[in-house]
XYZ file of C-alpha atoms in Angstrom:
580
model
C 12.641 25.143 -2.734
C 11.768 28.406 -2.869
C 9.462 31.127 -5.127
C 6.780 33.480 -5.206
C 4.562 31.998 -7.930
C 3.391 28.538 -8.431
C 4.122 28.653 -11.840
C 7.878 29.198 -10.482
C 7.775 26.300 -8.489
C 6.159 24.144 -11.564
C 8.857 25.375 -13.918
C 12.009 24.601 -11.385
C 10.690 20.583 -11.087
C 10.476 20.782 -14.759
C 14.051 21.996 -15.067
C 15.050 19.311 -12.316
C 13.374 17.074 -14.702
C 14.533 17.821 -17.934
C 17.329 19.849 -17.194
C 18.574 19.859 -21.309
C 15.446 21.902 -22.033
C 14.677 25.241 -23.791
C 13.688 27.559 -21.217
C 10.848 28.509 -23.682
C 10.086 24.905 -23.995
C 9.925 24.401 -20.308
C 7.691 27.134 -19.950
C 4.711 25.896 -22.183
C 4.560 22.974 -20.449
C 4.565 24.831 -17.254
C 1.509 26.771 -18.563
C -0.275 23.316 -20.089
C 0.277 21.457 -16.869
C -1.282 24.196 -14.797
C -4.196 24.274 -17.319
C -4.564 20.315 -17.283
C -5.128 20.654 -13.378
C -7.418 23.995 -13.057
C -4.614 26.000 -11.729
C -3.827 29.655 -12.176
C -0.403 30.455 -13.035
C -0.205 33.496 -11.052
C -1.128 31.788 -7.883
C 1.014 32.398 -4.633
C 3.148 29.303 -4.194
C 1.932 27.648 -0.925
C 3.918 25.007 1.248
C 4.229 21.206 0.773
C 2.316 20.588 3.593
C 4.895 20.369 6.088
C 3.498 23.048 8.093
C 0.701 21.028 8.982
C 1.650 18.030 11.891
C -1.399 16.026 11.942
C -3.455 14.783 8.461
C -4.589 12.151 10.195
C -5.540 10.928 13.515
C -6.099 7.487 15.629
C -9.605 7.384 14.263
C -7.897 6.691 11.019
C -8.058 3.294 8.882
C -7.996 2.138 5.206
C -10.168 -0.601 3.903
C -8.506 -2.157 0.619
C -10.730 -3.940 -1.780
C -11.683 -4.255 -5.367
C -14.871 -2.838 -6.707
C -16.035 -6.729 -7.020
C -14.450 -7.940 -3.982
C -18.624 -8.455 -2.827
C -20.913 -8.990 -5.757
C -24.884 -9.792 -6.463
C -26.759 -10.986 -9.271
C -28.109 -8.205 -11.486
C -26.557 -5.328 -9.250
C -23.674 -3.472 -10.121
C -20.392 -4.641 -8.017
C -19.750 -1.340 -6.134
C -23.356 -0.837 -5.234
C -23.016 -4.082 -3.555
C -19.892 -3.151 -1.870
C -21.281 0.400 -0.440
C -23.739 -1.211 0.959
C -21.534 -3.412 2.679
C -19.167 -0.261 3.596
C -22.528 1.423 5.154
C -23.946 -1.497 6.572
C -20.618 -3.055 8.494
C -18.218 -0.624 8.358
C -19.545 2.699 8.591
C -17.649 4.574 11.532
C -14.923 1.372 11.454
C -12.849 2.783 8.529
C -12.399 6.390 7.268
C -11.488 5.510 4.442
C -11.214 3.454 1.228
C -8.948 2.184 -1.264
C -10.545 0.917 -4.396
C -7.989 -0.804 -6.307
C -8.360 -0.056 -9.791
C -11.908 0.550 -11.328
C -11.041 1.665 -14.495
C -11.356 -0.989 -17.763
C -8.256 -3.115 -18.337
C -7.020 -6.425 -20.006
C -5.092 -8.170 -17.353
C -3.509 -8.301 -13.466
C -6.817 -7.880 -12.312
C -7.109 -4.297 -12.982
C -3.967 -3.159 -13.144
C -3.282 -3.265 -17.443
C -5.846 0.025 -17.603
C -7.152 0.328 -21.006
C -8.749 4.024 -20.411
C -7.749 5.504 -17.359
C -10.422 8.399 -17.704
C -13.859 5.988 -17.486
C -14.920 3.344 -14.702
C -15.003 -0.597 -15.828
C -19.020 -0.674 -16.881
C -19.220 -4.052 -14.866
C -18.336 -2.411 -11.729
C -20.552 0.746 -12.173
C -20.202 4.364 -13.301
C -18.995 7.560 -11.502
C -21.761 8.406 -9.449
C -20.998 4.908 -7.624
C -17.010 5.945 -7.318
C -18.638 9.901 -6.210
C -21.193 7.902 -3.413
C -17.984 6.003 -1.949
C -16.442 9.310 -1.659
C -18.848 11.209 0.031
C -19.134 8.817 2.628
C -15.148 7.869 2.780
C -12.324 9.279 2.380
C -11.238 8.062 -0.946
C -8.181 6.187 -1.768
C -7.556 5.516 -6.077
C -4.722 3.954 -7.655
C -2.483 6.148 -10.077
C -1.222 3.801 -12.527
C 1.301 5.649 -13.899
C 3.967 3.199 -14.795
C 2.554 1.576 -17.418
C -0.569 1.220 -19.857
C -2.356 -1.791 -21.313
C -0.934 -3.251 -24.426
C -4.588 -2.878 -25.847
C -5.307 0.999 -24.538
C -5.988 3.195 -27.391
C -2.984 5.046 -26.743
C -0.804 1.771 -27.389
C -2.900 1.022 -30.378
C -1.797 4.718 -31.834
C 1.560 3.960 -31.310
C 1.412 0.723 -33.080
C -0.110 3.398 -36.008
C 2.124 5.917 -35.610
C -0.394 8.824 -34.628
C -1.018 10.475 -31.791
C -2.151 10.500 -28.666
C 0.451 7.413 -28.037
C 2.759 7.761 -30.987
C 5.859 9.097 -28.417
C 4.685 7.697 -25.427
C 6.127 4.118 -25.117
C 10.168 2.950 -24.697
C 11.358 1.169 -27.428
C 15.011 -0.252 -27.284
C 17.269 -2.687 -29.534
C 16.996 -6.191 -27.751
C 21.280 -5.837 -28.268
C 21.533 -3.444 -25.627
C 22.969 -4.620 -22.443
C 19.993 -4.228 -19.809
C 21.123 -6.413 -17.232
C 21.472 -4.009 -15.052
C 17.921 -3.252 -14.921
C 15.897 -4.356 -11.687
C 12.757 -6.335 -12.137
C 9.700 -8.095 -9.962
C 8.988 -10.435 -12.905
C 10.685 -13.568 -14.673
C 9.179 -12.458 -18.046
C 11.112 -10.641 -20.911
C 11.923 -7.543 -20.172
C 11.666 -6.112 -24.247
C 8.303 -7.220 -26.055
C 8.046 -7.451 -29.781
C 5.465 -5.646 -31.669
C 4.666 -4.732 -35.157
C 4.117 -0.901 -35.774
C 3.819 1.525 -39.509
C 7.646 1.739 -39.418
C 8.221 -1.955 -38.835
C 8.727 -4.584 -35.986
C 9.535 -2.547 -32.673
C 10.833 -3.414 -29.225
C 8.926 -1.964 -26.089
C 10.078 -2.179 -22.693
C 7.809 -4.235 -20.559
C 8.828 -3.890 -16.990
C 5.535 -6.166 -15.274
C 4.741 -8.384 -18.215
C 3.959 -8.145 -22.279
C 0.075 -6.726 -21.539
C 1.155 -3.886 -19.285
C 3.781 -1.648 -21.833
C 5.737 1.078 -19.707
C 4.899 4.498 -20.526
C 8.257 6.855 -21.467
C 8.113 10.059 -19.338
C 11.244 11.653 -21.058
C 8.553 12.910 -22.895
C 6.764 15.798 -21.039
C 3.378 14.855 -22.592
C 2.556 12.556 -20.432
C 3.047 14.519 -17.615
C 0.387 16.842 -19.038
C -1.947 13.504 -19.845
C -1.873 12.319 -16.134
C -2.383 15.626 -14.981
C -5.474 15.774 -16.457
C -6.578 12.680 -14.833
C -5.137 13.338 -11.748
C -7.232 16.773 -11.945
C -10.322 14.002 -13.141
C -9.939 11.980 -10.381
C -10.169 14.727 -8.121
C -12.996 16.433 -9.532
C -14.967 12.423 -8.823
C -14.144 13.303 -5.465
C -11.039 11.014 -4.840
C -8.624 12.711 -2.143
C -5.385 9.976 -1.538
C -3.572 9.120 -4.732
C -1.609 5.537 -4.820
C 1.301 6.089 -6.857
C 1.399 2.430 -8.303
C 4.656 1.009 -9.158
C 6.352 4.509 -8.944
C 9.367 3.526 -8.507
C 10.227 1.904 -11.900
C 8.642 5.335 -13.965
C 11.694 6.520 -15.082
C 14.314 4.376 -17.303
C 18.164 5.316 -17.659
C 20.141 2.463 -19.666
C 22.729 1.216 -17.676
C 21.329 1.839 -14.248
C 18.916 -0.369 -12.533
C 16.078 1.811 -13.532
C 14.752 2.347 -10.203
C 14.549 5.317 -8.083
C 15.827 7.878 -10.659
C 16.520 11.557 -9.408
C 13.607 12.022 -12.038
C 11.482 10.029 -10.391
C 11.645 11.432 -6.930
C 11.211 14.883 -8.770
C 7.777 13.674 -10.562
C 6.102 13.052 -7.323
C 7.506 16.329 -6.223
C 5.818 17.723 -8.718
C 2.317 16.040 -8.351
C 2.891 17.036 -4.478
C 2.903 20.408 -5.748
C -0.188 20.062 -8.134
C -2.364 18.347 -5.998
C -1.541 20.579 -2.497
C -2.696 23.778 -5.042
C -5.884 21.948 -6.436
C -6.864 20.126 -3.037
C -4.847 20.892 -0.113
C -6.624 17.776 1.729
C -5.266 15.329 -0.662
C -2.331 13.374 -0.316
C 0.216 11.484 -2.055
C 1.038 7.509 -0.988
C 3.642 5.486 -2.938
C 3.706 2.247 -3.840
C 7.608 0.779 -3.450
C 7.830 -2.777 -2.956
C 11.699 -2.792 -2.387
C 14.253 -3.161 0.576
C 13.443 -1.242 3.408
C 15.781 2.261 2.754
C 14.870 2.573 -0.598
C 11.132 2.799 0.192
C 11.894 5.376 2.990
C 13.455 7.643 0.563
C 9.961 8.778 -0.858
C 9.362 10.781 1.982
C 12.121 12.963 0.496
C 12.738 15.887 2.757
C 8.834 16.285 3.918
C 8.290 17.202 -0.033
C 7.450 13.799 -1.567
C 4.681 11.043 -0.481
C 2.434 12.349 2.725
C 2.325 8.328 3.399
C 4.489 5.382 1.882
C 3.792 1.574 2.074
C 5.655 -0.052 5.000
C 6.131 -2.847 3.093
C 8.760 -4.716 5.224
C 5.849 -5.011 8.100
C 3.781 -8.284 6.471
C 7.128 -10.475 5.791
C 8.335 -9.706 9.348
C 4.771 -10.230 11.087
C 4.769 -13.792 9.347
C 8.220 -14.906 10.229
C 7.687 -13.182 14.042
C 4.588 -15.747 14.572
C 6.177 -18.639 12.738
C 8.871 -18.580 15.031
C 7.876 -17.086 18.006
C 10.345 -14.843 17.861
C 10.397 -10.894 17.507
C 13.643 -10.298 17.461
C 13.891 -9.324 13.831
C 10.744 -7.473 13.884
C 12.155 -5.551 17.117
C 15.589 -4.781 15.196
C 14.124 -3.092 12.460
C 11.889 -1.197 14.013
C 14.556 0.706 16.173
C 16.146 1.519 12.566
C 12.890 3.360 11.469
C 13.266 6.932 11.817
C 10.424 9.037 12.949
C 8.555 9.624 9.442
C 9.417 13.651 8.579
C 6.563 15.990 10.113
C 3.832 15.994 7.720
C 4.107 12.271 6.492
C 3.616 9.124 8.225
C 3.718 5.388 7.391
C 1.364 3.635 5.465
C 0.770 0.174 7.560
C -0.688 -2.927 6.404
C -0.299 -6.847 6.549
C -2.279 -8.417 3.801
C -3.192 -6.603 0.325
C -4.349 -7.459 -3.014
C -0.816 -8.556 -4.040
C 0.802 -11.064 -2.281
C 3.626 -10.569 0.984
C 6.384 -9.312 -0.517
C 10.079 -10.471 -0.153
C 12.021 -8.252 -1.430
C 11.384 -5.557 1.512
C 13.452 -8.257 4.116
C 16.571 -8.304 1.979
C 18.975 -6.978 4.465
C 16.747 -7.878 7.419
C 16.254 -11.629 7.194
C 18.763 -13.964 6.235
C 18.690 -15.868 3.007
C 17.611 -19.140 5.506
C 15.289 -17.736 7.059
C 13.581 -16.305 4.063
C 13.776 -19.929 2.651
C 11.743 -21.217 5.767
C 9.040 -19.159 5.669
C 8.509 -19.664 1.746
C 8.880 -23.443 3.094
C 6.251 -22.971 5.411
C 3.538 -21.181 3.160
C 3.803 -23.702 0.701
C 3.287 -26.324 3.261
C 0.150 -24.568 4.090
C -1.100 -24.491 0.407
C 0.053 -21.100 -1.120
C 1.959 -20.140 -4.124
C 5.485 -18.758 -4.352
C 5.837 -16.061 -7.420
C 9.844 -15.864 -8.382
C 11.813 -13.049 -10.180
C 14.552 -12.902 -12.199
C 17.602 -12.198 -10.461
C 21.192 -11.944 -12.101
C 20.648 -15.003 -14.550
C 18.565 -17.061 -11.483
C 14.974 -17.424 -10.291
C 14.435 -16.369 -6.917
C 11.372 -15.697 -4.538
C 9.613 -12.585 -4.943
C 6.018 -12.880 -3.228
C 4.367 -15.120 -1.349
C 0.655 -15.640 -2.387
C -1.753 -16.498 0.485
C -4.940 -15.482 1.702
C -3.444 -14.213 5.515
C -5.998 -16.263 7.706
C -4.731 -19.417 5.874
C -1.071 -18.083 6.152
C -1.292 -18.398 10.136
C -3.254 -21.394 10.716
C -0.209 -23.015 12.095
C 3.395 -21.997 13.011
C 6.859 -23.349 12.727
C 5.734 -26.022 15.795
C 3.047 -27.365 12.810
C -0.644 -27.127 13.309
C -2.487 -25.833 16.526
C -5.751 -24.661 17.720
C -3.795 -21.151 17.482
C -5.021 -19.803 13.931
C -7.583 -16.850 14.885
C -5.880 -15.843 17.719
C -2.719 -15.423 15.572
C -4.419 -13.384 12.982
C -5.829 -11.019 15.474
C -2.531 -11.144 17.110
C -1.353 -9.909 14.188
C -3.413 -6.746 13.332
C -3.698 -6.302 17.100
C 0.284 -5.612 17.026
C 0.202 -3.302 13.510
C -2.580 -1.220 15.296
C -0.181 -0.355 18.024
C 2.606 0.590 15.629
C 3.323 4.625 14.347
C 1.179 4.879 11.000
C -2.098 4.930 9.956
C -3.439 0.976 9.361
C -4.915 -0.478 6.128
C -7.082 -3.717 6.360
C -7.258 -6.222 2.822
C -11.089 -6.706 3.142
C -10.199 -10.290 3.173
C -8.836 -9.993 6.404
C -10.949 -8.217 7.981
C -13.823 -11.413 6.555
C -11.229 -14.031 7.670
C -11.349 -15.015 3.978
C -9.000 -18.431 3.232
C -7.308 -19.213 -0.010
C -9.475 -19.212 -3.173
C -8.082 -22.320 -5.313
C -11.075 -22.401 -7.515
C -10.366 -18.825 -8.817
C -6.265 -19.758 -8.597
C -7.405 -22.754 -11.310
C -9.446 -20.410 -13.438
C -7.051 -17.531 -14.350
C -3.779 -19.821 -13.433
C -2.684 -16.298 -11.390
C -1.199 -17.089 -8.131
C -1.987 -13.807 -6.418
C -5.827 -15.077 -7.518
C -5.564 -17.336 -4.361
C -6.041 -13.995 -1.709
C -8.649 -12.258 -4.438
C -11.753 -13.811 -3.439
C -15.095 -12.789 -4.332
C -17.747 -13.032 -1.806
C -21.615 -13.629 -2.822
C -23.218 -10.996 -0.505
C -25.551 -13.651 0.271
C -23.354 -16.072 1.160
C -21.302 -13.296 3.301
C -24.788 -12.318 4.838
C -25.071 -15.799 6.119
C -21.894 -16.002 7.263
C -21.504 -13.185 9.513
C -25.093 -13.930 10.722
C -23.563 -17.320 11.935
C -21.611 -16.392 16.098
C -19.731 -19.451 15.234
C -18.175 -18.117 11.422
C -14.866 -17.002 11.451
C -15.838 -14.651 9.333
C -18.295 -13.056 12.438
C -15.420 -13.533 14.820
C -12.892 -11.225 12.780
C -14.878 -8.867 12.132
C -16.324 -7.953 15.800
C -12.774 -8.512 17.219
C -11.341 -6.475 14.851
C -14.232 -3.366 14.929
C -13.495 -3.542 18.868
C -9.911 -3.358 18.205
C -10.745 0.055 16.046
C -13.130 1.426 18.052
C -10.827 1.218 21.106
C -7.782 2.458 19.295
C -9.385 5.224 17.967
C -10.277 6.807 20.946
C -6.163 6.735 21.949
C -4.036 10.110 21.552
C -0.835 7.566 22.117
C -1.818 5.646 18.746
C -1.697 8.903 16.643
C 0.086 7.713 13.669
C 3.022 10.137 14.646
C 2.855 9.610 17.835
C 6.311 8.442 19.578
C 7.512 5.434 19.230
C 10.219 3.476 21.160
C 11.005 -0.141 21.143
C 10.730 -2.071 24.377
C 13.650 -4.671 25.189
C 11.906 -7.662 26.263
C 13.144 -10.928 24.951
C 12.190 -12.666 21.730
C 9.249 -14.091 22.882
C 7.164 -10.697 23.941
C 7.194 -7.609 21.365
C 6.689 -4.013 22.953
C 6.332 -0.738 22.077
C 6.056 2.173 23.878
C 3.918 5.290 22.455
C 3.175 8.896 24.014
C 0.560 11.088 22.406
C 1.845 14.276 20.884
C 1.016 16.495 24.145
C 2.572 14.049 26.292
C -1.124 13.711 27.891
C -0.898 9.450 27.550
C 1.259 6.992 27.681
C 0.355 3.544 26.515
C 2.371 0.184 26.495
C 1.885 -2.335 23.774
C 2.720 -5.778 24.466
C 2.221 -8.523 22.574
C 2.920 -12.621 22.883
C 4.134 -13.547 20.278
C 4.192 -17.734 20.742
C 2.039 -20.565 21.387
C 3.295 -20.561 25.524
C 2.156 -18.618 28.242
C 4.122 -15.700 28.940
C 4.620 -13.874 32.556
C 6.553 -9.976 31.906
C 7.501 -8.071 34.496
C 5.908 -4.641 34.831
C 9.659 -3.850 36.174
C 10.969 -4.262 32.798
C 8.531 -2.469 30.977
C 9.381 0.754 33.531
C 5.592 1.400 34.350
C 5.360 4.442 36.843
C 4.552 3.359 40.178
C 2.704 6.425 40.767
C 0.646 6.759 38.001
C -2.530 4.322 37.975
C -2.776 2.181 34.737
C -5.385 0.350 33.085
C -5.671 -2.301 30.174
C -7.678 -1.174 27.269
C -8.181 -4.375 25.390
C -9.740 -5.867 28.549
C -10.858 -2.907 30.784
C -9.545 -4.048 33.837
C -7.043 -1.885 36.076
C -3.955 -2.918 37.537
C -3.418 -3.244 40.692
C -0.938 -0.585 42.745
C 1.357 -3.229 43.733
C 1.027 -5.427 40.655
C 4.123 -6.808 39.767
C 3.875 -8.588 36.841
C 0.809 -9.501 34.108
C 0.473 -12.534 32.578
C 0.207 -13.004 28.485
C -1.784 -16.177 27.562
C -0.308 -17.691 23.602
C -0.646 -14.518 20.685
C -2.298 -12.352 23.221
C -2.084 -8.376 23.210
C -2.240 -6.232 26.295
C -2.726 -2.190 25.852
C -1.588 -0.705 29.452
C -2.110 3.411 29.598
C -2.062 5.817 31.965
C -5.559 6.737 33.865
């Protein structure tokens, strides 16, 4: 797209948008938008971004945690979490992702009530501002939908505004099959409003209402708190649920040209207030449908690579890469500018929905078999008239304590096999501060709010954290050192750039491999990985090393020797072999 003005650019994803408009109608809410974020309409119209190669480097990762994930009596939550960010983490991570800090009803944050003001039981700005001058800050966008109890809802139910025009209501006759959901609840929710009972469209559940973006107020509304937001000093936006924003009966409702065209346009807003922040979405769907937010280099700077956790649990149940190895040789290179967001545990549980296409229906089946035998929950969706599996919910550590050949004396060395394997891969990495404590399943909070993704939401006394990573013998202790030596070798890697190259090496089922070279060619690294209980020999033959170049093994420091033929992979063990 091309124009001299921002205010030109603005105005075109507005037509794109709501292409039926008045021209004059378009423009005033060209003008508010600009206003909402700061912006001065005559401003030159700069790039998307694409111009610039590297946002990131190898010294990047993500923590992911809630404000309370690590609490203490009579302190505020996120005080007790920087400290634990300074204290154990400072120089591990770059940056953070605080899940949703904002007051809300339900989903643990993510019904928002006020999206402008921070949950009082966490803390207050200046905590969110301290996070951020220390990390880069990561804050959830939760654009999708609102909580049933927000004040805007409440105005709606009144008829006044703000909130009288902002919510979907539709006649429960319609035919809305069609639509796509990640929930067995109804779709349409009953309420009572001034002009009688209504019907709003509920896509996650009856507390979280979906907001209607047919009308262009509330794309003046969230630029305001986008504009808020990065005033408090928050730099990556999570675009939560983004895919489901925009509603067209008799589609599926996902993925809308409209959609893709909204985070266009907050591409374009946010690269004019803060060039240095970026865009990630949030698409927990098959595999090509998630790649499509990169759009042409124009959309999300990062998306979630969601298929990665599914596939890294069914490779180490069955000792077997071969699926992992398949898909990754159908990833394309992410467009310059934009990379993959990695991760293997979150907040939510390991989604299912990203494999469809990739695993079979069987061997989906096994591995929700195979968590369940391992006591986690299985959360179901409603697909064509049937329930079927959605998520899997599982604190990680306890999802690997055993594979499909039952229980072993395997389980930490799998879970650092794991991450150990994600580090190696294109993208930058994100770490669930539960994995990164080697935190199991939480069934006393599971009982309490009768949640199931509750079981991998732990809250950790920092006392009783303290003690534990005091302890040598604690897995919590023995994560976290591996990991932190994992980071603070990878970081120092111009091969693990997150757009680095990336090629697939062909060696069996049993050992994954990837090859990466840094961007000015100036290393090469080799990433293998065993991925089952046995010992595994591999053939430095097969994984083409050059004979002339001397190479050594990060993970371990030891060199290889000229005439080394082969190296020797003991059960879930990782080898990193660059050039000297």
């Amino acid at each position: 797209m091309s124009c001299f003005s921002l205010r030109a650019r603005v105005e075109e994803h507005l037509r794109q948008i709501y292409g039926a408009r008045e021209t004059q109608e378009l423009e005033a809410i060209t003008d508010r938008l600009l206003s909402a974020m700061g912006l001065r309409a005559e401003a030159p119209c700069l790039g998307q971004g694409v111009e610039q190669p590297s946002q990131w480097s190898a010294a990047d990762a993500y923590l992911i945690s809630y404000g309370d994930s690590i609490y203490r009596e009579g302190e505020k939550p996120l005080h007790s979490l920087y400290r634990f960010l300074k204290q154990e983490l400072d120089g591990v991570v770059s940056a953070v992702h605080l899940l949703p800090f904002f007051p809300y009803t339900s989903d643990d944050g993510f019904a928002v009530m006020d999206f402008t003001s921070v949950n009082q039981t966490l803390g207050d700005w200046e905590d969110i501002e301290a996070i951020a001058g220390d990390f880069v800050l990561m804050a959830d966008l939760v654009i999708n939908h609102i909580s049933s109890r927000s004040a805007w809802f409440e105005n709606f139910q009144a008829g006044v505004d703000p909130g009288r025009d902002y919510f979907i209501c539709r006649d429960p006759a319609e035919d809305l099959s069609r639509v796509v959901r990640p929930r067995a609840s109804e779709l349409l929710r009953e309420v009572q409003t001034v002009a009688g009972p209504r019907h709003v469209w509920c896509t996650f559940g009856p507390d979280q209402v979906d907001l209607d973006f047919s009308n262009p107020e509330l794309l003046v509304e969230f630029a305001r708190i986008v504009h808020l937001y990065l005033q408090r000093g928050v730099r990556v936006f999570r675009l939560d649920a983004i895919a489901f924003l925009w509603k067209q009966v008799g589609s599926d409702c996902l993925h809308r040209p409209q959609t893709h065209e909204i985070v266009r346009l907050l591409r374009t807003l946010v690269l004019h207030a803060e060039p240095a922040a970026l865009l990630v979405t949030e698409t927990n769907v098959p595999s090509r449908e998630n790649l499509s937010y990169f759009g042409n280099g124009n959309e999300a700077h990062m998306v979630y690579n969601f298929p990665l956790p599914p596939l890294l649990l069914h490779t180490l149940y069955a000792g077997d890469c071969h699926a992992l190895s398949e898909w990754l040789m159908s990833m394309p290179a992410p467009p310059l500018g934009s990379t993959y967001f990695n991760f293997i545990a979150s907040h939510d549980g390991i989604g299912l929905r990203p494999v469809e296409g990739i695993l079979s229906e069987l061997e989906r089946d096994r591995m929700v078999a195979m968590v369940e035998q391992l006591g986690g929950r299985v959360s179901v969706r409603k697909l064509e008239g049937r329930v079927v599996p959605y998520e899997l919910n599982i604190s990680l550590f306890d999802a690997l304590s055993a594979s499909y050949q039952g229980s072993d004396p395997w389980q930490q060395a799998r879970f650092l096999c794991a991450h150990c394997l994600m580090l190696a891969l294109q993208g930058v990495p994100a770490f669930y501060i539960h994995s990164l404590l080697a935190t199991p399943n939480d069934y006393e909070r599971l009982l309490h709010t009768g949640n199931a993704r509750s079981i991998n939401r732990h809250r950790w006394s920092a006392d009783r954290l303290a003690e534990a990573l005091e302890n040598s013998q604690s897995p919590q202790r023995q994560v976290l050192e591996a990991m932190r030596s994992l980071l603070a070798i990878r970081r120092q890697q111009p091969a693990l750039h997150p757009n680095a190259s990336q090629y697939v090496l062909q060696l069996g089922s049993e050992v994954f491999g990837v090859w990466r070279q840094s961007l000015g060619q100036h290393q090469t690294l080799f990433a293998l990985t065993n991925v089952t209980d046995r010992v595994q020999c591999v053939s430095l033959h097969s994984v083409n090393l050059d004979a002339a170049v001397e190479w050594r093994e990060l993970l371990s420091g030891v060199r290889l020797a000229p005439d080394q033929a082969s190296i020797e992979l003991q059960p879930y063990q990782s080898v990193w072999l660059s050039s000297l």
